[in-house]
C-alpha cells in the first residue's frame, strides 16, 4: 500500500509542472473566451458573457471570415505542395548513390533556420527592386518582369506558401524517405516481374504501402500550417490589405494591437479546437495496429 | 519458352563474391533445379536471371538474346519469391490477377483465370482475403498462383514449397511438375530439399560457395557424385564416407573393411557408399563385422547405424528389422555402387575401363 502512495507522490512534481505550464494557461484562456475583457478599459477580466464572442466570430466578423479563408487557402496549397515535393524528392533520393547520400545529408539544413529568419530572407529575395527571385523570375519568364510579388494579394500568399514549403519540404522528405526505407523490397520487385512499368509500380504498390506515412506527414503539416504565424510577421505583415492574415496572426492582432483579450481567446480557441481534432486523428493513426 | 544461358556470371558485393563465374546452359523447356546449402548463391543467381540484380560481370541470354540490359518487365519471366512478395493491400484474387490486369485482360476473363490458377494450388476459398489474413503456406501458394496464371518465357521459383505442410508439399510438387510438363515452360527452381530436386528436375545443378559443383540428371547426381561435397550433401541419410587406402585393386580401411574396387588409383582414398547399398546380415556373414550403434525406425525402413572399427556406417535395413544396441551384425557392400574419391582434390575417381 505504501509503495502505491509513494508511486503517486513521485508523480506529483511532473504533474504540477504540466498542470502549471500547459493546462492552467489553457484553462484560463478558455474561461477568458467567455468574458468581456478589453485591456483598453480594464486590466482585470470583465464579466462572463456566454458564447457572445463565438457568435460574433461566426456571424458578424469579416476579419475572422477573411482569416479563415486565408488560412484554409494557405493550408490547402501548402500541404499539397509540401506533400508532392517531399514525395517526389524522396523517390529521387531513395536510390543508392553518392549524389543521393550527399543530398540527404544537407537536407536538414533549411529546417535548422528559424522560421522568422526564413520570412526575413524571403522578404529580401522577393523585394521589388533588389530581390534575387524577382530578378530571376523576370529573367526566366519575361511577363513576370516588374511584378511586385509582395504587393499583390494572391502573389503574396503564394510567396508565404513558398517560404513555408521551402522550410518544411526537406524535413518531410526525410520522413518519407524513412517510410520508404522501411518498405519491403519484394512487392515492388514482384510487380516489376509481373510486368508493371515504373509508374505502375509506384501507383499500385509503393504508394498504397506508403499511405500511412503520407497521411501522418499530411496531418502534421496541416497542424503546422494552421498555426502559420512567424513568416506572416516577418515576411508580409499580413498584407497587402489583410490578404495574408492567418488565424494565428489574427489572434495576435486582436490581442496585442486591439487589446481585446476576450475575443482573442475565443478565436484562439476556435483554432485550438481544429488542432485538437487533428491531433486526435493523428494519434489514432500512429497508434493504430500496423497491418502486416 | 526459351533457353536460358549463363556465361561466366559473377556477382560480387565489395570483396565478397556470392556467385563465381558461373556458366549454365538451361535448355528450352527444361526443368532445372538449383540445389545447395543456405547462402550458396541460389537466390542471387535467380535474381540476376530475373533482372533484379545486376551482374558484376558475365552475360545472361534468354532465347539467344542477351538480356543484361533489359528491365525485368522486358524479360517476360514469372517469379515466385522466397519471401512471397505479395501486395499487402490487395486481396488474394487481385494479387493473382495483377499480371493479367497489367496485360489488359478484361474483368470477366481475368476472374476465370484467377479462379483456375487459385484452384490449382487449393486457394479457391481464400480469394477475398488479404495476405495478412493468410498462413505462411497459404501466402506461398498465392505467390505460386500469381506466377502460373501467366504463360511466360520462363518460370523462376525460389523455394516455392518451403512453407507448406508435408501433405500439401507433395501434392503441390506434383502439380508443379505436371504443369511444367504441360506448358513446357523453361523453369529454374531453387531448393535445398533434395527430394524436391530429385523428383522435379530434368537436371540438377548442385551449388556450393557460389559455384556449381555438379550438373547432371538426378540419377547422375545421386549415383555418381562428382566430389565429396555433392556426395555428402545429396541423400538422407548421407552417403557413408570412409577414409582408407587402395592397394592392388583393394580398398582397405580400419575395422577390417576390405573390398575390391575397379579404379586404377592407388594410395589414400575415400570410399563412398549409400545406406541402401549396405545390407544388414546376421553376424559372421557379409564383408564386414560390425556392432549396432543405434537403430531408428522411419516407417518405410529401419536405419541402422553400425560401428566398424570406430567409424560409423549407416545402413538401410528392412522395415521389419529389429536388434538391440551393441549386438553384432554383418554388413554386405554392393560393390557395383561404390564411389571412390581422391581425398586431396575431393574429386570422384572414375572407374577404370
Ligand atoms: N545485397 C547483398 N549484399 C551483400 N551480400 C549479399 C546480398 N545478398 C546476398 N548476399 C550474400 O550472398 C550470398 C548468397 O546469398 P543468396 O541469397 O543467393 O543465398 P541462397 O543460396 O539463396 O541461400 P538460402 O537457401 O538461405 O536462401 C550469401 O552469403 C549472402 O549473405
Ligand atoms: Mg535464397
PDB file of C-alpha atoms and ligand atoms in Angstrom, chain B residues 38-39 41-44 82 158-159 190, ligand 2:
ATOM      1  CA  UNK B  38      21.916 -21.884 -47.427  1.00  0.00           C
ATOM      2  CA  UNK B  39      23.939 -18.915 -48.638  1.00  0.00           C
ATOM      3  CA  UNK B  41      24.144 -18.063 -54.116  1.00  0.00           C
ATOM      4  CA  UNK B  42      20.960 -19.704 -55.433  1.00  0.00           C
ATOM      5  CA  UNK B  43      18.717 -16.696 -54.910  1.00  0.00           C
ATOM      6  CA  UNK B  44      21.400 -14.336 -56.211  1.00  0.00           C
ATOM      7  CA  UNK B  82      11.369 -16.830 -51.450  1.00  0.00           C
ATOM      8  CA  UNK B 158      12.704 -19.658 -55.255  1.00  0.00           C
ATOM      9  CA  UNK B 159      11.850 -22.357 -52.720  1.00  0.00           C
ATOM     10  CA  UNK B 190      15.665 -23.240 -56.261  1.00  0.00           C
TER      11      UNK B 190
HETATM   12 MG1  LIG C   2      17.615 -17.991 -51.205  1.00  0.00          MG
END
